[in-house]
mmCIF file of C-alpha atoms and ligand atoms in Angstrom:
data_model
loop_
_atom_site.group_PDB
_atom_site.id
_atom_site.type_symbol
_atom_site.label_atom_id
_atom_site.label_comp_id
_atom_site.label_asym_id
_atom_site.label_seq_id
_atom_site.Cartn_x
_atom_site.Cartn_y
_atom_site.Cartn_z
ATOM 1 C CA MET A 204 -57.382 8.952 19.718
ATOM 2 C CA LYS A 205 -54.663 11.563 19.702
ATOM 3 C CA THR A 206 -55.479 15.212 20.321
ATOM 4 C CA LYS A 207 -55.655 17.008 16.987
ATOM 5 C CA ILE A 208 -53.245 19.927 16.937
ATOM 6 C CA ALA A 209 -53.054 22.943 14.629
ATOM 7 C CA VAL A 210 -49.799 24.905 14.702
ATOM 8 C CA PHE A 211 -49.996 28.606 13.780
ATOM 9 C CA VAL A 212 -46.837 30.065 12.247
ATOM 10 C CA SER A 213 -45.575 33.213 10.542
ATOM 11 C CA GLY A 214 -41.883 32.679 9.941
ATOM 12 C CA GLY A 215 -39.040 30.201 9.834
ATOM 13 C CA GLY A 216 -40.849 27.571 11.816
ATOM 14 C CA THR A 217 -38.028 26.100 13.886
ATOM 15 C CA ASN A 218 -40.475 25.567 16.738
ATOM 16 C CA LEU A 219 -42.842 23.851 14.328
ATOM 17 C CA GLN A 220 -39.919 21.646 13.293
ATOM 18 C CA ALA A 221 -39.224 20.801 16.943
ATOM 19 C CA LEU A 222 -42.873 19.732 17.323
ATOM 20 C CA ILE A 223 -42.761 17.672 14.125
ATOM 21 C CA ASP A 224 -39.534 15.975 15.247
ATOM 22 C CA ALA A 225 -41.010 15.273 18.686
ATOM 23 C CA GLN A 226 -43.942 13.320 17.256
ATOM 24 C CA GLY A 227 -43.742 9.719 18.372
ATOM 25 C CA LYS A 228 -41.086 10.694 20.940
ATOM 26 C CA THR A 229 -41.902 13.479 23.422
ATOM 27 C CA LEU A 230 -45.210 14.188 21.720
ATOM 28 C CA VAL A 231 -47.321 11.037 21.783
ATOM 29 C CA SER A 232 -50.750 12.167 23.009
ATOM 30 C CA GLY A 233 -51.240 14.642 20.186
ATOM 31 C CA GLU A 234 -50.790 14.795 16.442
ATOM 32 C CA ILE A 235 -50.149 17.830 14.241
ATOM 33 C CA VAL A 236 -52.836 17.681 11.591
ATOM 34 C CA LEU A 237 -52.719 21.247 10.308
ATOM 35 C CA VAL A 238 -50.285 24.142 9.971
ATOM 36 C CA VAL A 239 -51.797 27.606 9.481
ATOM 37 C CA SER A 240 -49.765 30.594 8.330
ATOM 38 C CA ASN A 241 -50.730 34.250 8.002
ATOM 39 C CA ASN A 242 -47.651 34.844 5.840
ATOM 40 C CA PRO A 243 -47.355 33.391 2.335
ATOM 41 C CA GLY A 244 -43.534 33.565 2.541
ATOM 42 C CA ALA A 245 -43.226 31.602 5.792
ATOM 43 C CA TYR A 246 -40.609 28.849 5.462
ATOM 44 C CA ALA A 247 -42.633 27.010 8.104
ATOM 45 C CA LEU A 248 -45.099 26.138 5.321
ATOM 46 C CA GLU A 249 -42.332 24.241 3.504
ATOM 47 C CA ARG A 250 -41.474 22.353 6.684
ATOM 48 C CA ALA A 251 -45.121 21.313 7.048
ATOM 49 C CA LYS A 252 -45.352 20.196 3.429
ATOM 50 C CA LYS A 253 -42.133 18.160 3.752
ATOM 51 C CA ALA A 254 -43.652 16.430 6.773
ATOM 52 C CA GLY A 255 -46.867 15.720 4.856
ATOM 53 C CA ILE A 256 -49.010 17.954 7.062
ATOM 54 C CA ASP A 257 -51.980 19.892 5.637
ATOM 55 C CA THR A 258 -51.383 23.630 5.387
ATOM 56 C CA ALA A 259 -53.632 26.668 5.182
ATOM 57 C CA LEU A 260 -52.763 30.243 4.372
ATOM 58 C CA VAL A 261 -55.046 32.895 5.855
ATOM 59 C CA THR A 262 -54.055 36.546 5.526
ATOM 60 C CA LYS A 263 -55.684 39.572 7.105
ATOM 61 C CA ARG A 264 -55.170 41.410 3.842
ATOM 62 C CA GLU A 265 -57.292 38.934 1.893
ATOM 63 C CA CYS A 266 -59.891 38.662 4.626
ATOM 64 C CA GLY A 267 -60.206 42.442 4.944
ATOM 65 C CA SER A 268 -60.698 42.670 8.728
ATOM 66 C CA GLN A 269 -59.643 41.029 11.997
ATOM 67 C CA ALA A 270 -63.160 39.628 12.425
ATOM 68 C CA ALA A 271 -63.189 38.086 8.944
ATOM 69 C CA PHE A 272 -59.632 36.758 9.455
ATOM 70 C CA GLU A 273 -60.615 35.041 12.689
ATOM 71 C CA ALA A 274 -63.890 33.735 11.251
ATOM 72 C CA LYS A 275 -61.876 32.091 8.485
ATOM 73 C CA LEU A 276 -59.455 30.605 11.032
ATOM 74 C CA LYS A 277 -62.349 29.179 13.051
ATOM 75 C CA GLU A 278 -63.896 27.664 9.934
ATOM 76 C CA ILE A 279 -60.632 25.920 8.985
ATOM 77 C CA LEU A 280 -60.053 24.687 12.541
ATOM 78 C CA ALA A 281 -63.557 23.259 12.734
ATOM 79 C CA SER A 282 -63.235 21.547 9.360
ATOM 80 C CA HIS A 283 -60.105 19.747 10.622
ATOM 81 C CA GLY A 284 -61.586 18.853 14.024
ATOM 82 C CA ILE A 285 -58.811 20.756 15.817
ATOM 83 C CA GLN A 286 -58.734 20.386 19.610
ATOM 84 C CA LEU A 287 -55.553 22.299 20.451
ATOM 85 C CA ILE A 288 -53.870 25.310 18.831
ATOM 86 C CA VAL A 289 -50.146 25.907 19.269
ATOM 87 C CA LEU A 290 -48.834 29.368 18.402
ATOM 88 C CA ALA A 291 -45.239 28.821 17.295
ATOM 89 C CA GLY A 292 -43.879 32.157 16.131
ATOM 90 C CA PHE A 293 -47.336 33.412 15.100
ATOM 91 C CA MET A 294 -46.771 37.136 14.813
ATOM 92 C CA THR A 295 -50.282 38.502 15.114
ATOM 93 C CA ILE A 296 -52.436 39.085 18.155
ATOM 94 C CA LEU A 297 -55.720 37.200 18.374
ATOM 95 C CA SER A 298 -58.788 38.988 19.703
ATOM 96 C CA ALA A 299 -60.505 38.314 23.018
ATOM 97 C CA ASP A 300 -63.408 36.888 21.049
ATOM 98 C CA PHE A 301 -61.117 34.341 19.391
ATOM 99 C CA THR A 302 -59.198 33.352 22.523
ATOM 100 C CA ALA A 303 -62.457 32.981 24.495
ATOM 101 C CA SER A 304 -63.629 30.464 21.897
ATOM 102 C CA TYR A 305 -60.730 28.115 22.816
ATOM 103 C CA PRO A 306 -60.257 28.378 26.590
ATOM 104 C CA ARG A 307 -57.058 26.574 27.727
ATOM 105 C CA ARG A 308 -56.837 25.239 24.200
ATOM 106 C CA ILE A 309 -54.300 27.699 22.801
ATOM 107 C CA LEU A 310 -50.613 27.517 23.732
ATOM 108 C CA ASN A 311 -47.919 30.045 22.901
ATOM 109 C CA VAL A 312 -44.150 29.948 23.152
ATOM 110 C CA HIS A 313 -42.530 33.241 24.100
ATOM 111 C CA PRO A 314 -38.764 33.804 24.063
ATOM 112 C CA SER A 315 -38.315 35.313 27.538
ATOM 113 C CA LEU A 316 -39.145 34.545 31.138
ATOM 114 C CA ILE A 317 -42.624 36.088 31.413
ATOM 115 C CA PRO A 318 -43.427 38.620 32.953
ATOM 116 C CA SER A 319 -40.177 40.117 31.611
ATOM 117 C CA PHE A 320 -39.970 41.403 28.036
ATOM 118 C CA CYS A 321 -43.450 40.380 26.950
ATOM 119 C CA GLY A 322 -46.754 41.840 25.818
ATOM 120 C CA GLU A 323 -47.598 43.873 22.753
ATOM 121 C CA GLY A 324 -44.554 44.828 20.667
ATOM 122 C CA PHE A 325 -42.316 42.146 22.190
ATOM 123 C CA TYR A 326 -41.814 39.494 19.560
ATOM 124 C CA GLY A 327 -38.962 37.745 17.806
ATOM 125 C CA LEU A 328 -35.577 39.475 17.956
ATOM 126 C CA ARG A 329 -37.072 42.501 19.725
ATOM 127 C CA VAL A 330 -37.444 40.427 22.877
ATOM 128 C CA HIS A 331 -33.733 39.572 22.905
ATOM 129 C CA GLU A 332 -32.738 43.169 22.070
ATOM 130 C CA ALA A 333 -34.767 44.303 25.084
ATOM 131 C CA ALA A 334 -33.215 41.692 27.388
ATOM 132 C CA LEU A 335 -29.681 42.650 26.303
ATOM 133 C CA SER A 336 -30.298 46.374 26.554
ATOM 134 C CA TYR A 337 -31.779 45.970 30.048
ATOM 135 C CA GLY A 338 -28.707 43.997 31.022
ATOM 136 C CA VAL A 339 -30.365 40.946 32.567
ATOM 137 C CA LYS A 340 -28.008 38.012 33.104
ATOM 138 C CA VAL A 341 -30.625 35.299 32.731
ATOM 139 C CA THR A 342 -33.438 35.017 30.215
ATOM 140 C CA GLY A 343 -35.241 31.990 28.779
ATOM 141 C CA ALA A 344 -38.514 30.857 27.296
ATOM 142 C CA THR A 345 -42.077 30.454 28.500
ATOM 143 C CA VAL A 346 -44.946 28.320 27.262
ATOM 144 C CA HIS A 347 -48.319 29.597 28.409
ATOM 145 C CA PHE A 348 -52.017 29.372 27.710
ATOM 146 C CA VAL A 349 -53.319 32.192 25.557
ATOM 147 C CA ASN A 350 -56.081 34.455 26.797
ATOM 148 C CA GLU A 351 -57.178 37.995 25.946
ATOM 149 C CA ILE A 352 -54.046 39.565 27.481
ATOM 150 C CA PRO A 353 -51.004 39.354 25.166
ATOM 151 C CA ASP A 354 -48.557 36.944 26.872
ATOM 152 C CA GLY A 355 -50.777 37.122 29.973
ATOM 153 C CA GLY A 356 -52.285 33.636 30.190
ATOM 154 C CA GLU A 357 -51.409 30.975 32.760
ATOM 155 C CA ILE A 358 -47.814 29.778 32.565
ATOM 156 C CA ILE A 359 -47.342 26.095 31.779
ATOM 157 C CA ALA A 360 -43.546 25.813 31.683
ATOM 158 C CA GLN A 361 -40.412 27.957 31.756
ATOM 159 C CA ARG A 362 -36.738 27.313 31.216
ATOM 160 C CA ALA A 363 -33.863 29.671 32.004
ATOM 161 C CA VAL A 364 -30.951 30.452 29.683
ATOM 162 C CA TYR A 365 -27.816 32.391 30.671
ATOM 163 C CA ILE A 366 -26.700 35.435 28.762
ATOM 164 C CA GLU A 367 -23.048 35.205 27.743
ATOM 165 C CA PRO A 368 -20.465 37.934 27.232
ATOM 166 C CA GLY A 369 -20.566 39.266 23.688
ATOM 167 C CA ASP A 370 -24.112 38.036 23.018
ATOM 168 C CA THR A 371 -25.974 39.749 20.199
ATOM 169 C CA PRO A 372 -29.753 39.517 19.791
ATOM 170 C CA GLU A 373 -29.108 36.866 17.129
ATOM 171 C CA THR A 374 -26.779 34.664 19.224
ATOM 172 C CA LEU A 375 -29.087 34.970 22.199
ATOM 173 C CA GLN A 376 -32.153 34.127 20.127
ATOM 174 C CA ARG A 377 -30.428 31.007 18.853
ATOM 175 C CA ARG A 378 -29.350 29.865 22.336
ATOM 176 C CA VAL A 379 -32.840 30.467 23.787
ATOM 177 C CA MET A 380 -34.311 28.400 20.959
ATOM 178 C CA GLU A 381 -31.813 25.552 21.299
ATOM 179 C CA GLN A 382 -31.681 25.367 25.076
ATOM 180 C CA ALA A 383 -35.253 26.287 25.904
ATOM 181 C CA GLU A 384 -37.936 26.675 23.239
ATOM 182 C CA TRP A 385 -37.336 23.542 21.191
ATOM 183 C CA VAL A 386 -37.326 21.392 24.337
ATOM 184 C CA LEU A 387 -40.066 23.130 26.269
ATOM 185 C CA LEU A 388 -42.702 23.474 23.558
ATOM 186 C CA PRO A 389 -43.014 19.749 22.682
ATOM 187 C CA GLN A 390 -43.014 18.858 26.399
ATOM 188 C CA ALA A 391 -45.731 21.395 27.182
ATOM 189 C CA ALA A 392 -47.792 20.337 24.158
ATOM 190 C CA GLU A 393 -47.578 16.732 25.358
ATOM 191 C CA GLN A 394 -48.600 17.710 28.878
ATOM 192 C CA VAL A 395 -51.681 19.570 27.634
ATOM 193 C CA CYS A 396 -52.648 16.868 25.102
ATOM 194 C CA ALA A 397 -52.369 14.176 27.771
ATOM 195 C CA GLU A 398 -54.483 16.306 30.117
ATOM 196 C CA LEU A 399 -57.163 16.742 27.434
ATOM 197 C CA GLN A 400 -57.457 12.982 27.081
ATOM 198 C CA LYS A 401 -58.247 12.348 30.751
HETATM 199 C C1 GAR B 240 -39.481 32.141 18.444
HETATM 200 O O1 GAR B 240 -38.342 32.584 19.138
HETATM 201 C C2 GAR B 240 -40.726 32.388 19.251
HETATM 202 O O2 GAR B 240 -40.556 32.188 20.621
HETATM 203 C C3 GAR B 240 -40.970 33.837 18.953
HETATM 204 O O3 GAR B 240 -40.680 33.973 17.588
HETATM 205 C C4 GAR B 240 -39.712 32.996 17.197
HETATM 206 C C5 GAR B 240 -40.249 32.193 16.037
HETATM 207 O O4 GAR B 240 -39.263 31.358 15.489
HETATM 208 N N1 GAR B 240 -42.319 34.209 19.275
HETATM 209 C C6 GAR B 240 -42.653 35.398 19.731
HETATM 210 O O5 GAR B 240 -41.862 36.303 19.887
HETATM 211 C C7 GAR B 240 -44.128 35.554 20.079
HETATM 212 N N2 GAR B 240 -44.350 36.713 20.899
HETATM 213 P P1 GAR B 240 -39.647 30.100 14.597
HETATM 214 O O6 GAR B 240 -40.561 30.579 13.477
HETATM 215 O O7 GAR B 240 -38.314 29.634 14.063
HETATM 216 O O8 GAR B 240 -40.313 29.079 15.477
#
C-alpha cells in the first residue's frame, strides 16, 4: 500500500504540479490523495481537480480561530487516512499542537538554503528579495520536517542555485523552483514515503 499524502497549498501550486507529475516516476511509494487549500483563489486547486485528486478548502476566516482551523484540518486528514502531509507553498504557520500531532510526518519546501532567509515572515518572493538584498551569490531550496519552530525542523534535502547578474526576485524565484524545488520535493517525498513503509 502506498503512503497516503495530503498536499497543503495556498497559491499557484507549481510544487504540487511537480509532485503530481512525479507520481509513478520519482514518487512511487506514496500517492497524493488530497489537496487542501486555505485560499479559495489558489490555482493549485485547479491543478488538483485536473489531476482527479480530492480537494478541500479550509479557511481561518470561516473557522473563526487557529484552533478551530486546525481541528477542521485534522478531521479532514483523518477522514482520508492521511499518513504524510506535504506543505507546498502553504502560507500559514501551523501551531505546535498541530505539528506535534504529526511528528516527522509533515514536510515543507522552503526556497532558500536554511538557516539563511527563513523563519516567520520569510515566504514566497520575500525570501528571494532578502537573498538579493543581502548579496549572497548562492541560494537554493530546502526540504525539511516541520516542527514547532518555523522552518526549524530537521533538514531532509537541499540543493544550491547560483545567483546570476541582473537577477530580480522573480527571475531568481523561477530558477530556484526549476533547478531545485521541483526536483527536490518529489525526491524527498519519495524518501520519506519509502521510509514509512519499512
Ligand atoms: C515556493 O517557492 C515555495 O518554496 C514557497 O512558496 C512558493 C510556492 O509556489 N514557500 C515558502 O516560501 C514557505 N515558507 P507554488 O505555489 O507555485 O508551489
